[in-house]
Amino acid sequence: MIRAAVAGDAALVQQRARAAPGVGPRLEVEWALLCQNPKMPYRFYIVDEEAVLAAGSRDAVLCGPVANEEELLSFLGFAGITRLVTDGTLLFGWMPDLMQVMEWTGGARQSEAPAALPQGFVDKPPMEEVMDVLAASMPEHGGAWRDGFYADVCARQNHGLAHMVGLRRAGALVAVAGALCLTPAEAYLGGVETLPAWQGQGFASALVRHLCGLYAQRRVTLLCQGQLVPFYTRLDFMPGRGVALGSRAPGERG
């Protein structure tokens, strides 16, 4: 059975979110935004009284076990969901995209003097400029993704649930990184990109280290593809508990 979530489901949402590092923070943050502003474009559902589904216009997050997969597949199709991130559940017929959950392990060294930030560091840069960096680094994403990400991160940052940082060179923003979801227990990092012409100079590493130090009292996590594991390992991240599965509906382009 799939039903709309109500205020009384808050404990289940938090339980599922905090049991899924790297995936759950988005669930918890979007629930917090919805509670503060019921007009936010998120829809929450309880699946089989066990799992929690947060659905946007085309993408969704699922945490928890699913007993009736056929019903969920039908529901996702009816709701127009074509991209799904889960805490390890792969739906039949959907195209998998395995992502490793990485957890930061450098908190034990926080007594050391923090590393100096490179010249040109910008705290909370204008989101228009952030999107220019992300769009240049990820040309495969279209305008709909840009508009949705822009609105989502702006809303989170305005409510203290996200935090973007960046670096400027010659007046232009050339690198960005963010704590895209901030909960009392976890800081989930993402949006780590450097313009191609400025890569290889340690800009992204410096921004990630800064965010890790800033939120060292929380669990710091991220999701990454396998080829990026060595990069984050050098920044004191280690493979965490389990994996996340990003997947897309049959026929949906990557």
CSV table of C-alpha atoms in Angstrom, one decimal:
chain,number,residue,atom,x,y,z
A,1,MET,CA,0.0,0.0,0.0
A,2,ILE,CA,1.2,3.5,-0.8
A,3,ARG,CA,-0.3,6.5,1.0
A,4,ALA,CA,0.4,10.2,1.4
A,5,ALA,CA,2.6,11.0,4.4
A,6,VAL,CA,1.1,13.0,7.2
A,7,ALA,CA,2.7,15.0,10.1
A,8,GLY,CA,2.5,11.9,12.3
A,9,ASP,CA,5.0,10.1,10.0
A,10,ALA,CA,7.8,12.5,11.0
A,11,ALA,CA,9.5,9.8,13.2
A,12,LEU,CA,9.5,7.3,10.4
A,13,VAL,CA,10.9,9.8,7.9
A,14,GLN,CA,13.7,10.7,10.3
A,15,GLN,CA,14.4,7.0,11.1
A,16,ARG,CA,14.7,6.0,7.5
A,17,ALA,CA,16.7,9.1,6.6
A,18,ARG,CA,19.3,8.7,9.4
A,19,ALA,CA,19.8,5.0,8.6
A,20,ALA,CA,20.8,5.8,5.0
A,21,PRO,CA,24.0,7.9,4.9
A,22,GLY,CA,24.5,9.8,1.7
A,23,VAL,CA,20.9,9.3,0.7
A,24,GLY,CA,18.8,10.1,3.7
A,25,PRO,CA,19.9,13.7,4.2
A,26,ARG,CA,17.9,14.8,1.1
A,27,LEU,CA,14.9,13.0,2.5
A,28,GLU,CA,15.2,14.8,5.9
A,29,VAL,CA,15.9,18.2,4.4
A,30,GLU,CA,13.0,18.1,1.9
A,31,TRP,CA,10.7,17.0,4.8
A,32,ALA,CA,11.9,20.0,6.8
A,33,LEU,CA,11.3,22.4,3.9
A,34,LEU,CA,7.8,21.0,3.3
A,35,CYS,CA,7.0,21.4,7.0
A,36,GLN,CA,8.1,25.0,6.9
A,37,ASN,CA,6.4,25.7,3.6
A,38,PRO,CA,3.6,23.4,2.5
A,39,LYS,CA,3.7,24.9,-1.0
A,40,MET,CA,7.2,23.4,-1.7
A,41,PRO,CA,7.1,21.0,-4.7
A,42,TYR,CA,7.8,17.8,-2.8
A,43,ARG,CA,5.4,15.0,-2.2
A,44,PHE,CA,6.0,12.4,0.5
A,45,TYR,CA,4.6,8.9,0.6
A,46,ILE,CA,4.8,5.9,2.9
A,47,VAL,CA,5.3,2.7,1.1
A,48,ASP,CA,4.1,-0.5,2.8
A,49,GLU,CA,4.3,1.3,6.1
A,50,GLU,CA,8.1,0.7,5.9
A,51,ALA,CA,9.7,2.9,3.3
A,52,VAL,CA,9.6,6.6,2.7
A,53,LEU,CA,9.4,8.1,-0.8
A,54,ALA,CA,10.0,11.8,-1.6
A,55,ALA,CA,9.0,12.7,-5.1
A,56,GLY,CA,9.7,15.8,-7.1
A,57,SER,CA,8.5,16.5,-10.6
A,58,ARG,CA,10.6,13.8,-12.3
A,59,ASP,CA,13.0,12.5,-9.6
A,60,ALA,CA,12.5,10.8,-6.3
A,61,VAL,CA,14.4,9.4,-3.2
A,62,LEU,CA,13.4,6.1,-1.6
A,63,CYS,CA,14.6,4.9,1.8
A,64,GLY,CA,13.5,1.6,3.3
A,65,PRO,CA,12.4,-1.9,2.2
A,66,VAL,CA,9.6,-2.3,-0.4
A,67,ALA,CA,7.4,-5.4,-0.2
A,68,ASN,CA,5.1,-4.7,-3.2
A,69,GLU,CA,7.5,-3.7,-5.9
A,70,GLU,CA,4.9,-4.0,-8.7
A,71,GLU,CA,2.7,-1.4,-7.0
A,72,LEU,CA,5.6,0.9,-6.5
A,73,LEU,CA,6.6,0.7,-10.2
A,74,SER,CA,3.1,1.4,-11.2
A,75,PHE,CA,2.9,4.4,-8.9
A,76,LEU,CA,6.2,5.9,-10.1
A,77,GLY,CA,5.0,5.6,-13.7
A,78,PHE,CA,1.7,7.3,-12.8
A,79,ALA,CA,3.6,10.1,-10.9
A,80,GLY,CA,6.0,10.7,-13.9
A,81,ILE,CA,9.1,9.7,-11.9
A,82,THR,CA,11.9,8.7,-14.2
A,83,ARG,CA,14.9,9.0,-11.9
A,84,LEU,CA,15.2,7.4,-8.5
A,85,VAL,CA,17.9,7.3,-5.8
A,86,THR,CA,17.6,4.6,-3.2
A,87,ASP,CA,19.5,3.2,-0.2
A,88,GLY,CA,20.3,0.1,-2.2
A,89,THR,CA,16.9,-1.0,-3.7
A,90,LEU,CA,17.0,-1.6,-7.4
A,91,LEU,CA,13.6,-1.8,-9.1
A,92,PHE,CA,13.0,-4.4,-11.8
A,93,GLY,CA,13.6,-3.1,-15.3
A,94,TRP,CA,15.2,0.2,-14.2
A,95,MET,CA,18.7,1.1,-15.4
A,96,PRO,CA,21.1,1.0,-12.5
A,97,ASP,CA,23.8,3.6,-11.7
A,98,LEU,CA,25.8,2.4,-8.8
A,99,MET,CA,27.2,5.1,-6.5
A,100,GLN,CA,29.6,4.6,-3.5
A,101,VAL,CA,28.7,6.2,-0.2
A,102,MET,CA,31.8,7.9,1.1
A,103,GLU,CA,32.2,9.0,4.7
A,104,TRP,CA,34.8,11.6,5.9
A,105,THR,CA,37.2,10.2,8.5
A,106,GLY,CA,39.4,13.3,9.1
A,107,GLY,CA,37.6,14.6,12.2
A,108,ALA,CA,40.2,13.2,14.5
A,109,ARG,CA,42.7,15.7,13.2
A,110,GLN,CA,40.5,18.8,13.9
A,111,SER,CA,42.9,19.9,16.6
A,112,GLU,CA,45.4,20.8,13.9
A,113,ALA,CA,45.5,24.3,12.5
A,114,PRO,CA,43.0,24.5,9.6
A,115,ALA,CA,44.5,24.8,6.1
A,116,ALA,CA,44.5,28.3,4.6
A,117,LEU,CA,41.9,28.8,1.9
A,118,PRO,CA,43.2,29.8,-1.5
A,119,GLN,CA,42.9,33.4,-2.5
A,120,GLY,CA,39.5,34.2,-4.0
A,121,PHE,CA,37.4,32.0,-1.7
A,122,VAL,CA,33.7,33.0,-1.8
A,123,ASP,CA,31.2,32.0,0.9
A,124,LYS,CA,27.7,31.5,-0.5
A,125,PRO,CA,28.5,32.7,-4.1
A,126,PRO,CA,25.5,33.9,-6.2
A,127,MET,CA,23.6,30.8,-7.4
A,128,GLU,CA,23.5,32.1,-10.9
A,129,GLU,CA,27.3,31.9,-11.1
A,130,VAL,CA,27.3,28.5,-9.3
A,131,MET,CA,25.0,27.2,-12.0
A,132,ASP,CA,27.2,28.5,-14.8
A,133,VAL,CA,30.1,26.4,-13.4
A,134,LEU,CA,28.0,23.3,-13.0
A,135,ALA,CA,26.5,23.7,-16.4
A,136,ALA,CA,29.9,24.1,-18.1
A,137,SER,CA,31.2,21.0,-16.3
A,138,MET,CA,28.1,18.9,-16.9
A,139,PRO,CA,26.9,19.8,-20.4
A,140,GLU,CA,24.8,16.6,-20.5
A,141,HIS,CA,22.3,18.1,-18.1
A,142,GLY,CA,19.6,20.2,-19.7
A,143,GLY,CA,17.7,23.4,-18.8
A,144,ALA,CA,15.0,21.6,-16.7
A,145,TRP,CA,17.7,20.1,-14.4
A,146,ARG,CA,19.4,23.6,-14.1
A,147,ASP,CA,16.1,25.3,-13.1
A,148,GLY,CA,15.2,22.6,-10.6
A,149,PHE,CA,18.6,22.4,-9.0
A,150,TYR,CA,18.8,26.2,-8.8
A,151,ALA,CA,15.4,26.5,-7.1
A,152,ASP,CA,16.1,23.6,-4.8
A,153,VAL,CA,19.5,24.7,-3.5
A,154,CYS,CA,18.3,28.3,-3.1
A,155,ALA,CA,15.4,27.2,-0.9
A,156,ARG,CA,17.7,24.9,1.2
A,157,GLN,CA,20.3,27.6,1.6
A,158,ASN,CA,17.8,30.2,2.6
A,159,HIS,CA,16.6,27.9,5.4
A,160,GLY,CA,20.1,27.0,6.6
A,161,LEU,CA,19.8,23.5,5.1
A,162,ALA,CA,22.6,23.9,2.5
A,163,HIS,CA,25.8,25.8,2.1
A,164,MET,CA,27.6,26.5,-1.2
A,165,VAL,CA,31.2,27.8,-1.4
A,166,GLY,CA,33.4,28.7,-4.4
A,167,LEU,CA,36.6,30.2,-5.7
A,168,ARG,CA,37.2,33.1,-8.0
A,169,ARG,CA,40.0,33.8,-10.5
A,170,ALA,CA,40.2,37.0,-12.5
A,171,GLY,CA,36.8,38.0,-11.1
A,172,ALA,CA,35.0,34.9,-12.3
A,173,LEU,CA,33.8,31.9,-10.3
A,174,VAL,CA,35.8,28.9,-11.5
A,175,ALA,CA,35.2,26.2,-8.8
A,176,VAL,CA,32.3,25.3,-6.5
A,177,ALA,CA,31.4,22.8,-3.8
A,178,GLY,CA,28.5,22.5,-1.5
A,179,ALA,CA,27.0,20.9,1.6
A,180,LEU,CA,23.8,20.3,-0.4
A,181,CYS,CA,21.9,18.9,2.6
A,182,LEU,CA,22.5,19.8,6.2
A,183,THR,CA,20.7,17.9,9.0
A,184,PRO,CA,21.5,17.9,12.7
A,185,ALA,CA,23.3,14.6,12.2
A,186,GLU,CA,24.8,14.8,8.7
A,187,ALA,CA,26.3,17.1,6.1
A,188,TYR,CA,25.9,15.7,2.6
A,189,LEU,CA,28.4,17.1,0.1
A,190,GLY,CA,27.9,17.5,-3.7
A,191,GLY,CA,28.1,19.9,-6.6
A,192,VAL,CA,31.9,19.7,-6.5
A,193,GLU,CA,33.0,21.1,-9.9
A,194,THR,CA,35.8,23.1,-11.4
A,195,LEU,CA,35.7,24.7,-14.8
A,196,PRO,CA,37.8,22.6,-17.3
A,197,ALA,CA,40.4,25.3,-17.9
A,198,TRP,CA,41.1,25.5,-14.1
A,199,GLN,CA,41.2,21.9,-13.2
A,200,GLY,CA,44.3,20.2,-11.7
A,201,GLN,CA,45.2,23.1,-9.3
A,202,GLY,CA,43.6,21.7,-6.1
A,203,PHE,CA,40.6,24.1,-6.1
A,204,ALA,CA,38.0,21.4,-5.6
A,205,SER,CA,40.1,19.7,-2.9
A,206,ALA,CA,40.4,23.0,-1.0
A,207,LEU,CA,36.7,23.6,-1.0
A,208,VAL,CA,35.8,20.1,0.1
A,209,ARG,CA,38.4,20.2,2.9
A,210,HIS,CA,36.9,23.5,4.0
A,211,LEU,CA,33.4,22.1,4.2
A,212,CYS,CA,34.6,19.0,6.0
A,213,GLY,CA,36.2,21.1,8.7
A,214,LEU,CA,33.2,23.4,8.9
A,215,TYR,CA,30.9,20.5,9.6
A,216,ALA,CA,33.3,18.2,11.4
A,217,GLN,CA,30.9,17.7,14.3
A,218,ARG,CA,28.5,15.9,12.0
A,219,ARG,CA,28.8,12.9,9.8
A,220,VAL,CA,30.1,14.2,6.5
A,221,THR,CA,29.2,12.1,3.5
A,222,LEU,CA,28.9,12.1,-0.3
A,223,LEU,CA,28.0,9.9,-3.2
A,224,CYS,CA,30.4,9.3,-6.0
A,225,GLN,CA,31.1,7.1,-9.0
A,226,GLY,CA,33.8,4.5,-8.8
A,227,GLN,CA,36.3,6.4,-10.7
A,228,LEU,CA,36.2,9.3,-8.2
A,229,VAL,CA,36.8,7.1,-5.1
A,230,PRO,CA,40.6,7.6,-5.3
A,231,PHE,CA,40.2,11.4,-5.4
A,232,TYR,CA,38.0,11.5,-2.3
A,233,THR,CA,40.2,8.9,-0.5
A,234,ARG,CA,43.0,11.4,-0.7
A,235,LEU,CA,40.7,13.8,1.1
A,236,ASP,CA,40.2,11.4,4.0
A,237,PHE,CA,37.0,9.9,2.8
A,238,MET,CA,36.5,6.1,3.0
A,239,PRO,CA,33.8,3.8,1.6
A,240,GLY,CA,30.9,3.9,4.0
A,241,ARG,CA,28.0,1.6,4.8
A,242,GLY,CA,26.4,0.3,1.7
A,243,VAL,CA,25.9,1.8,-1.7
A,244,ALA,CA,23.3,4.1,-3.2
A,245,LEU,CA,21.5,3.3,-6.5
A,246,GLY,CA,20.6,6.0,-8.9
A,247,SER,CA,18.4,4.5,-11.6
A,248,ARG,CA,16.2,5.6,-14.4
A,249,ALA,CA,13.1,4.3,-15.9
A,250,PRO,CA,13.3,2.1,-19.0
A,251,GLY,CA,13.6,4.3,-22.1
A,252,GLU,CA,14.8,7.3,-20.1
A,253,ARG,CA,18.1,8.8,-21.4
A,254,GLY,CA,21.0,9.2,-19.0
